[in-house]
Amino acid sequence: MSDPSVNDPGLADKVAIVTGGSRGIGRAIVERLAASGMEVVFTSRSEVAADVMPAGEKVSAEVSDVCDSAACAELVEKVFDRTGRIDLLVNNAGITRDNPLTAMEDDDVRAVMETNVIGAFNMSRAVVPFMVSRRSGKIVNLS
């Protein structure tokens, strides 16, 4: 694999949105995309400390809940208005409720489905018009 600290000319000056980007796999994705020259906006359901963002890169955090379709549309419009483009969406936000199937409460199942499935749909639906208008863009879904 190539050195992530070297800009990728194919990604330079492009814009990515990464949901659930404050920690874990999401943070690694944010760091890799930023190191490749992309401007990255990542989401979190709660306020993110400044030290979470990679230093010296074009990275910003937005508090947004992927379960709220209006919040997703507002976030995407805000990013597009500021940058003039959205080239990549990474649907990474997800939750788990680790219980045996017989012990899963309805509220736990609902929360997982709303975040992991409906959240990806909400964000994808919000970015697609911007990607279609430019005839360019990619969506990556993690599960």
mmCIF file with all atom_site columns, C-alpha atoms in Angstrom:
data_model
loop_
_atom_site.group_PDB
_atom_site.id
_atom_site.type_symbol
_atom_site.label_atom_id
_atom_site.label_alt_id
_atom_site.label_comp_id
_atom_site.label_asym_id
_atom_site.label_entity_id
_atom_site.label_seq_id
_atom_site.pdbx_PDB_ins_code
_atom_site.Cartn_x
_atom_site.Cartn_y
_atom_site.Cartn_z
_atom_site.occupancy
_atom_site.B_iso_or_equiv
_atom_site.pdbx_formal_charge
_atom_site.auth_seq_id
_atom_site.auth_comp_id
_atom_site.auth_asym_id
_atom_site.auth_atom_id
_atom_site.pdbx_PDB_model_num
ATOM 1   C CA . MET A 1 1   ? 0.000   0.000   0.000   1.00 0.00 ? 1   MET A CA 1
ATOM 2   C CA . SER A 1 2   ? 1.268   3.487   -0.775  1.00 0.00 ? 2   SER A CA 1
ATOM 3   C CA . ASP A 1 3   ? 2.376   5.976   1.847   1.00 0.00 ? 3   ASP A CA 1
ATOM 4   C CA . PRO A 1 4   ? -0.770  7.765   3.146   1.00 0.00 ? 4   PRO A CA 1
ATOM 5   C CA . SER A 1 5   ? 1.242   10.896  3.889   1.00 0.00 ? 5   SER A CA 1
ATOM 6   C CA . VAL A 1 6   ? 1.754   11.509  0.161   1.00 0.00 ? 6   VAL A CA 1
ATOM 7   C CA . ASN A 1 7   ? -0.987  13.390  -1.662  1.00 0.00 ? 7   ASN A CA 1
ATOM 8   C CA . ASP A 1 8   ? -2.858  11.420  -4.303  1.00 0.00 ? 8   ASP A CA 1
ATOM 9   C CA . PRO A 1 9   ? -3.283  13.697  -7.329  1.00 0.00 ? 9   PRO A CA 1
ATOM 10  C CA . GLY A 1 10  ? -6.590  11.968  -8.102  1.00 0.00 ? 10  GLY A CA 1
ATOM 11  C CA . LEU A 1 11  ? -8.005  13.023  -4.735  1.00 0.00 ? 11  LEU A CA 1
ATOM 12  C CA . ALA A 1 12  ? -6.389  16.427  -4.278  1.00 0.00 ? 12  ALA A CA 1
ATOM 13  C CA . ASP A 1 13  ? -8.850  19.305  -4.076  1.00 0.00 ? 13  ASP A CA 1
ATOM 14  C CA . LYS A 1 14  ? -11.853 16.995  -3.853  1.00 0.00 ? 14  LYS A CA 1
ATOM 15  C CA . VAL A 1 15  ? -14.371 16.945  -1.004  1.00 0.00 ? 15  VAL A CA 1
ATOM 16  C CA . ALA A 1 16  ? -15.500 14.002  1.123   1.00 0.00 ? 16  ALA A CA 1
ATOM 17  C CA . ILE A 1 17  ? -18.136 13.581  3.802   1.00 0.00 ? 17  ILE A CA 1
ATOM 18  C CA . VAL A 1 18  ? -17.502 10.751  6.280   1.00 0.00 ? 18  VAL A CA 1
ATOM 19  C CA . THR A 1 19  ? -20.242 9.846   8.745   1.00 0.00 ? 19  THR A CA 1
ATOM 20  C CA . GLY A 1 20  ? -19.131 8.582   12.126  1.00 0.00 ? 20  GLY A CA 1
ATOM 21  C CA . GLY A 1 21  ? -15.641 9.930   11.568  1.00 0.00 ? 21  GLY A CA 1
ATOM 22  C CA . SER A 1 22  ? -14.564 10.860  15.080  1.00 0.00 ? 22  SER A CA 1
ATOM 23  C CA . ARG A 1 23  ? -13.126 7.505   16.135  1.00 0.00 ? 23  ARG A CA 1
ATOM 24  C CA . GLY A 1 24  ? -12.303 3.978   15.092  1.00 0.00 ? 24  GLY A CA 1
ATOM 25  C CA . ILE A 1 25  ? -12.560 3.043   11.430  1.00 0.00 ? 25  ILE A CA 1
ATOM 26  C CA . GLY A 1 26  ? -14.192 6.383   10.626  1.00 0.00 ? 26  GLY A CA 1
ATOM 27  C CA . ARG A 1 27  ? -11.278 8.344   12.026  1.00 0.00 ? 27  ARG A CA 1
ATOM 28  C CA . ALA A 1 28  ? -8.805  6.203   10.063  1.00 0.00 ? 28  ALA A CA 1
ATOM 29  C CA . ILE A 1 29  ? -10.793 6.913   6.893   1.00 0.00 ? 29  ILE A CA 1
ATOM 30  C CA . VAL A 1 30  ? -10.794 10.653  7.636   1.00 0.00 ? 30  VAL A CA 1
ATOM 31  C CA . GLU A 1 31  ? -7.042  10.650  8.228   1.00 0.00 ? 31  GLU A CA 1
ATOM 32  C CA . ARG A 1 32  ? -6.312  8.681   5.065   1.00 0.00 ? 32  ARG A CA 1
ATOM 33  C CA . LEU A 1 33  ? -8.514  10.850  2.837   1.00 0.00 ? 33  LEU A CA 1
ATOM 34  C CA . ALA A 1 34  ? -7.093  14.064  4.316   1.00 0.00 ? 34  ALA A CA 1
ATOM 35  C CA . ALA A 1 35  ? -3.527  12.813  3.867   1.00 0.00 ? 35  ALA A CA 1
ATOM 36  C CA . SER A 1 36  ? -4.401  12.081  0.242   1.00 0.00 ? 36  SER A CA 1
ATOM 37  C CA . GLY A 1 37  ? -5.262  15.741  -0.324  1.00 0.00 ? 37  GLY A CA 1
ATOM 38  C CA . MET A 1 38  ? -9.029  15.742  0.119   1.00 0.00 ? 38  MET A CA 1
ATOM 39  C CA . GLU A 1 39  ? -11.003 18.242  2.139   1.00 0.00 ? 39  GLU A CA 1
ATOM 40  C CA . VAL A 1 40  ? -12.923 16.095  4.615   1.00 0.00 ? 40  VAL A CA 1
ATOM 41  C CA . VAL A 1 41  ? -16.020 16.908  6.626   1.00 0.00 ? 41  VAL A CA 1
ATOM 42  C CA . PHE A 1 42  ? -16.860 14.235  9.154   1.00 0.00 ? 42  PHE A CA 1
ATOM 43  C CA . THR A 1 43  ? -19.916 13.839  11.303  1.00 0.00 ? 43  THR A CA 1
ATOM 44  C CA . SER A 1 44  ? -20.496 12.830  14.864  1.00 0.00 ? 44  SER A CA 1
ATOM 45  C CA . ARG A 1 45  ? -23.668 12.810  16.963  1.00 0.00 ? 45  ARG A CA 1
ATOM 46  C CA . SER A 1 46  ? -21.947 14.809  19.686  1.00 0.00 ? 46  SER A CA 1
ATOM 47  C CA . GLU A 1 47  ? -19.465 17.679  19.872  1.00 0.00 ? 47  GLU A CA 1
ATOM 48  C CA . VAL A 1 48  ? -15.989 16.624  18.807  1.00 0.00 ? 48  VAL A CA 1
ATOM 49  C CA . ALA A 1 49  ? -12.886 17.904  20.574  1.00 0.00 ? 49  ALA A CA 1
ATOM 50  C CA . ALA A 1 50  ? -10.431 19.750  18.338  1.00 0.00 ? 50  ALA A CA 1
ATOM 51  C CA . ASP A 1 51  ? -7.709  17.219  19.132  1.00 0.00 ? 51  ASP A CA 1
ATOM 52  C CA . VAL A 1 52  ? -9.691  14.525  17.321  1.00 0.00 ? 52  VAL A CA 1
ATOM 53  C CA . MET A 1 53  ? -9.061  16.200  13.963  1.00 0.00 ? 53  MET A CA 1
ATOM 54  C CA . PRO A 1 54  ? -5.810  15.458  12.141  1.00 0.00 ? 54  PRO A CA 1
ATOM 55  C CA . ALA A 1 55  ? -3.447  18.419  12.444  1.00 0.00 ? 55  ALA A CA 1
ATOM 56  C CA . GLY A 1 56  ? -2.589  20.485  9.398   1.00 0.00 ? 56  GLY A CA 1
ATOM 57  C CA . GLU A 1 57  ? -5.194  18.955  7.126   1.00 0.00 ? 57  GLU A CA 1
ATOM 58  C CA . LYS A 1 58  ? -8.384  20.349  5.639   1.00 0.00 ? 58  LYS A CA 1
ATOM 59  C CA . VAL A 1 59  ? -10.652 18.534  8.070   1.00 0.00 ? 59  VAL A CA 1
ATOM 60  C CA . SER A 1 60  ? -13.747 19.788  9.857   1.00 0.00 ? 60  SER A CA 1
ATOM 61  C CA . ALA A 1 61  ? -16.310 18.203  12.128  1.00 0.00 ? 61  ALA A CA 1
ATOM 62  C CA . GLU A 1 62  ? -20.065 18.683  12.119  1.00 0.00 ? 62  GLU A CA 1
ATOM 63  C CA . VAL A 1 63  ? -22.517 17.539  14.756  1.00 0.00 ? 63  VAL A CA 1
ATOM 64  C CA . SER A 1 64  ? -25.243 15.693  12.885  1.00 0.00 ? 64  SER A CA 1
ATOM 65  C CA . ASP A 1 65  ? -27.438 12.647  13.422  1.00 0.00 ? 65  ASP A CA 1
ATOM 66  C CA . VAL A 1 66  ? -27.794 10.438  10.342  1.00 0.00 ? 66  VAL A CA 1
ATOM 67  C CA . CYS A 1 67  ? -31.169 9.241   11.662  1.00 0.00 ? 67  CYS A CA 1
ATOM 68  C CA . ASP A 1 68  ? -32.588 12.721  10.993  1.00 0.00 ? 68  ASP A CA 1
ATOM 69  C CA . SER A 1 69  ? -33.171 13.119  7.252   1.00 0.00 ? 69  SER A CA 1
ATOM 70  C CA . ALA A 1 70  ? -33.625 16.902  7.514   1.00 0.00 ? 70  ALA A CA 1
ATOM 71  C CA . ALA A 1 71  ? -30.312 17.201  9.384   1.00 0.00 ? 71  ALA A CA 1
ATOM 72  C CA . CYS A 1 72  ? -28.602 15.139  6.662   1.00 0.00 ? 72  CYS A CA 1
ATOM 73  C CA . ALA A 1 73  ? -29.980 17.391  3.913   1.00 0.00 ? 73  ALA A CA 1
ATOM 74  C CA . GLU A 1 74  ? -28.942 20.503  5.862   1.00 0.00 ? 74  GLU A CA 1
ATOM 75  C CA . LEU A 1 75  ? -25.416 19.169  6.396   1.00 0.00 ? 75  LEU A CA 1
ATOM 76  C CA . VAL A 1 76  ? -24.945 18.276  2.737   1.00 0.00 ? 76  VAL A CA 1
ATOM 77  C CA . GLU A 1 77  ? -26.229 21.678  1.583   1.00 0.00 ? 77  GLU A CA 1
ATOM 78  C CA . LYS A 1 78  ? -23.887 23.390  4.044   1.00 0.00 ? 78  LYS A CA 1
ATOM 79  C CA . VAL A 1 79  ? -20.877 21.437  2.760   1.00 0.00 ? 79  VAL A CA 1
ATOM 80  C CA . PHE A 1 80  ? -21.810 22.066  -0.873  1.00 0.00 ? 80  PHE A CA 1
ATOM 81  C CA . ASP A 1 81  ? -22.444 25.787  -0.299  1.00 0.00 ? 81  ASP A CA 1
ATOM 82  C CA . ARG A 1 82  ? -19.003 26.111  1.326   1.00 0.00 ? 82  ARG A CA 1
ATOM 83  C CA . THR A 1 83  ? -16.993 23.927  -1.067  1.00 0.00 ? 83  THR A CA 1
ATOM 84  C CA . GLY A 1 84  ? -18.972 23.881  -4.319  1.00 0.00 ? 84  GLY A CA 1
ATOM 85  C CA . ARG A 1 85  ? -18.712 20.113  -4.617  1.00 0.00 ? 85  ARG A CA 1
ATOM 86  C CA . ILE A 1 86  ? -19.119 16.740  -2.935  1.00 0.00 ? 86  ILE A CA 1
ATOM 87  C CA . ASP A 1 87  ? -17.035 14.005  -4.519  1.00 0.00 ? 87  ASP A CA 1
ATOM 88  C CA . LEU A 1 88  ? -17.276 11.226  -1.966  1.00 0.00 ? 88  LEU A CA 1
ATOM 89  C CA . LEU A 1 89  ? -19.653 10.099  0.748   1.00 0.00 ? 89  LEU A CA 1
ATOM 90  C CA . VAL A 1 90  ? -18.506 7.402   3.161   1.00 0.00 ? 90  VAL A CA 1
ATOM 91  C CA . ASN A 1 91  ? -21.444 6.041   5.159   1.00 0.00 ? 91  ASN A CA 1
ATOM 92  C CA . ASN A 1 92  ? -19.563 4.768   8.185   1.00 0.00 ? 92  ASN A CA 1
ATOM 93  C CA . ALA A 1 93  ? -21.843 5.754   11.099  1.00 0.00 ? 93  ALA A CA 1
ATOM 94  C CA . GLY A 1 94  ? -23.094 2.689   12.885  1.00 0.00 ? 94  GLY A CA 1
ATOM 95  C CA . ILE A 1 95  ? -24.039 1.319   16.268  1.00 0.00 ? 95  ILE A CA 1
ATOM 96  C CA . THR A 1 96  ? -24.287 -2.135  17.797  1.00 0.00 ? 96  THR A CA 1
ATOM 97  C CA . ARG A 1 97  ? -26.437 -3.580  20.504  1.00 0.00 ? 97  ARG A CA 1
ATOM 98  C CA . ASP A 1 98  ? -24.640 -6.800  21.394  1.00 0.00 ? 98  ASP A CA 1
ATOM 99  C CA . ASN A 1 99  ? -27.228 -9.183  22.761  1.00 0.00 ? 99  ASN A CA 1
ATOM 100 C CA . PRO A 1 100 ? -28.395 -12.634 21.774  1.00 0.00 ? 100 PRO A CA 1
ATOM 101 C CA . LEU A 1 101 ? -31.290 -12.436 19.324  1.00 0.00 ? 101 LEU A CA 1
ATOM 102 C CA . THR A 1 102 ? -33.777 -13.598 21.942  1.00 0.00 ? 102 THR A CA 1
ATOM 103 C CA . ALA A 1 103 ? -32.638 -10.823 24.321  1.00 0.00 ? 103 ALA A CA 1
ATOM 104 C CA . MET A 1 104 ? -32.841 -7.979  21.779  1.00 0.00 ? 104 MET A CA 1
ATOM 105 C CA . GLU A 1 105 ? -35.360 -5.369  22.793  1.00 0.00 ? 105 GLU A CA 1
ATOM 106 C CA . ASP A 1 106 ? -37.480 -3.727  20.092  1.00 0.00 ? 106 ASP A CA 1
ATOM 107 C CA . ASP A 1 107 ? -35.903 -0.345  20.873  1.00 0.00 ? 107 ASP A CA 1
ATOM 108 C CA . ASP A 1 108 ? -32.405 -1.788  20.367  1.00 0.00 ? 108 ASP A CA 1
ATOM 109 C CA . VAL A 1 109 ? -33.330 -3.263  16.983  1.00 0.00 ? 109 VAL A CA 1
ATOM 110 C CA . ARG A 1 110 ? -34.993 0.001   15.964  1.00 0.00 ? 110 ARG A CA 1
ATOM 111 C CA . ALA A 1 111 ? -31.933 2.072   16.979  1.00 0.00 ? 111 ALA A CA 1
ATOM 112 C CA . VAL A 1 112 ? -29.552 -0.180  15.034  1.00 0.00 ? 112 VAL A CA 1
ATOM 113 C CA . MET A 1 113 ? -31.724 -0.161  11.910  1.00 0.00 ? 113 MET A CA 1
ATOM 114 C CA . GLU A 1 114 ? -32.306 3.599   12.041  1.00 0.00 ? 114 GLU A CA 1
ATOM 115 C CA . THR A 1 115 ? -28.595 4.376   12.371  1.00 0.00 ? 115 THR A CA 1
ATOM 116 C CA . ASN A 1 116 ? -27.004 1.667   10.247  1.00 0.00 ? 116 ASN A CA 1
ATOM 117 C CA . VAL A 1 117 ? -29.547 1.373   7.424   1.00 0.00 ? 117 VAL A CA 1
ATOM 118 C CA . ILE A 1 118 ? -31.811 4.418   7.377   1.00 0.00 ? 118 ILE A CA 1
ATOM 119 C CA . GLY A 1 119 ? -28.867 6.699   8.218   1.00 0.00 ? 119 GLY A CA 1
ATOM 120 C CA . ALA A 1 120 ? -26.967 5.502   5.135   1.00 0.00 ? 120 ALA A CA 1
ATOM 121 C CA . PHE A 1 121 ? -30.102 6.017   3.046   1.00 0.00 ? 121 PHE A CA 1
ATOM 122 C CA . ASN A 1 122 ? -30.651 9.528   4.462   1.00 0.00 ? 122 ASN A CA 1
ATOM 123 C CA . MET A 1 123 ? -27.107 10.647  3.666   1.00 0.00 ? 123 MET A CA 1
ATOM 124 C CA . SER A 1 124 ? -27.062 9.010   0.232   1.00 0.00 ? 124 SER A CA 1
ATOM 125 C CA . ARG A 1 125 ? -30.390 10.587  -0.698  1.00 0.00 ? 125 ARG A CA 1
ATOM 126 C CA . ALA A 1 126 ? -29.044 13.978  0.409   1.00 0.00 ? 126 ALA A CA 1
ATOM 127 C CA . VAL A 1 127 ? -25.802 13.847  -1.645  1.00 0.00 ? 127 VAL A CA 1
ATOM 128 C CA . VAL A 1 128 ? -27.087 12.210  -4.829  1.00 0.00 ? 128 VAL A CA 1
ATOM 129 C CA . PRO A 1 129 ? -28.625 15.364  -6.360  1.00 0.00 ? 129 PRO A CA 1
ATOM 130 C CA . PHE A 1 130 ? -25.307 17.198  -5.953  1.00 0.00 ? 130 PHE A CA 1
ATOM 131 C CA . MET A 1 131 ? -23.367 14.319  -7.486  1.00 0.00 ? 131 MET A CA 1
ATOM 132 C CA . VAL A 1 132 ? -25.824 13.864  -10.348 1.00 0.00 ? 132 VAL A CA 1
ATOM 133 C CA . SER A 1 133 ? -25.722 17.575  -11.204 1.00 0.00 ? 133 SER A CA 1
ATOM 134 C CA . ARG A 1 134 ? -21.928 17.318  -11.566 1.00 0.00 ? 134 ARG A CA 1
ATOM 135 C CA . ARG A 1 135 ? -22.160 13.875  -13.198 1.00 0.00 ? 135 ARG A CA 1
ATOM 136 C CA . SER A 1 136 ? -19.536 12.715  -10.745 1.00 0.00 ? 136 SER A CA 1
ATOM 137 C CA . GLY A 1 137 ? -19.277 11.220  -7.271  1.00 0.00 ? 137 GLY A CA 1
ATOM 138 C CA . LYS A 1 138 ? -18.874 8.059   -5.266  1.00 0.00 ? 138 LYS A CA 1
ATOM 139 C CA . ILE A 1 139 ? -20.717 6.593   -2.299  1.00 0.00 ? 139 ILE A CA 1
ATOM 140 C CA . VAL A 1 140 ? -19.095 3.951   -0.086  1.00 0.00 ? 140 VAL A CA 1
ATOM 141 C CA . ASN A 1 141 ? -21.225 2.091   2.469   1.00 0.00 ? 141 ASN A CA 1
ATOM 142 C CA . LEU A 1 142 ? -19.637 0.229   5.370   1.00 0.00 ? 142 LEU A CA 1
ATOM 143 C CA . SER A 1 143 ? -21.508 -2.271  7.481   1.00 0.00 ? 143 SER A CA 1
#
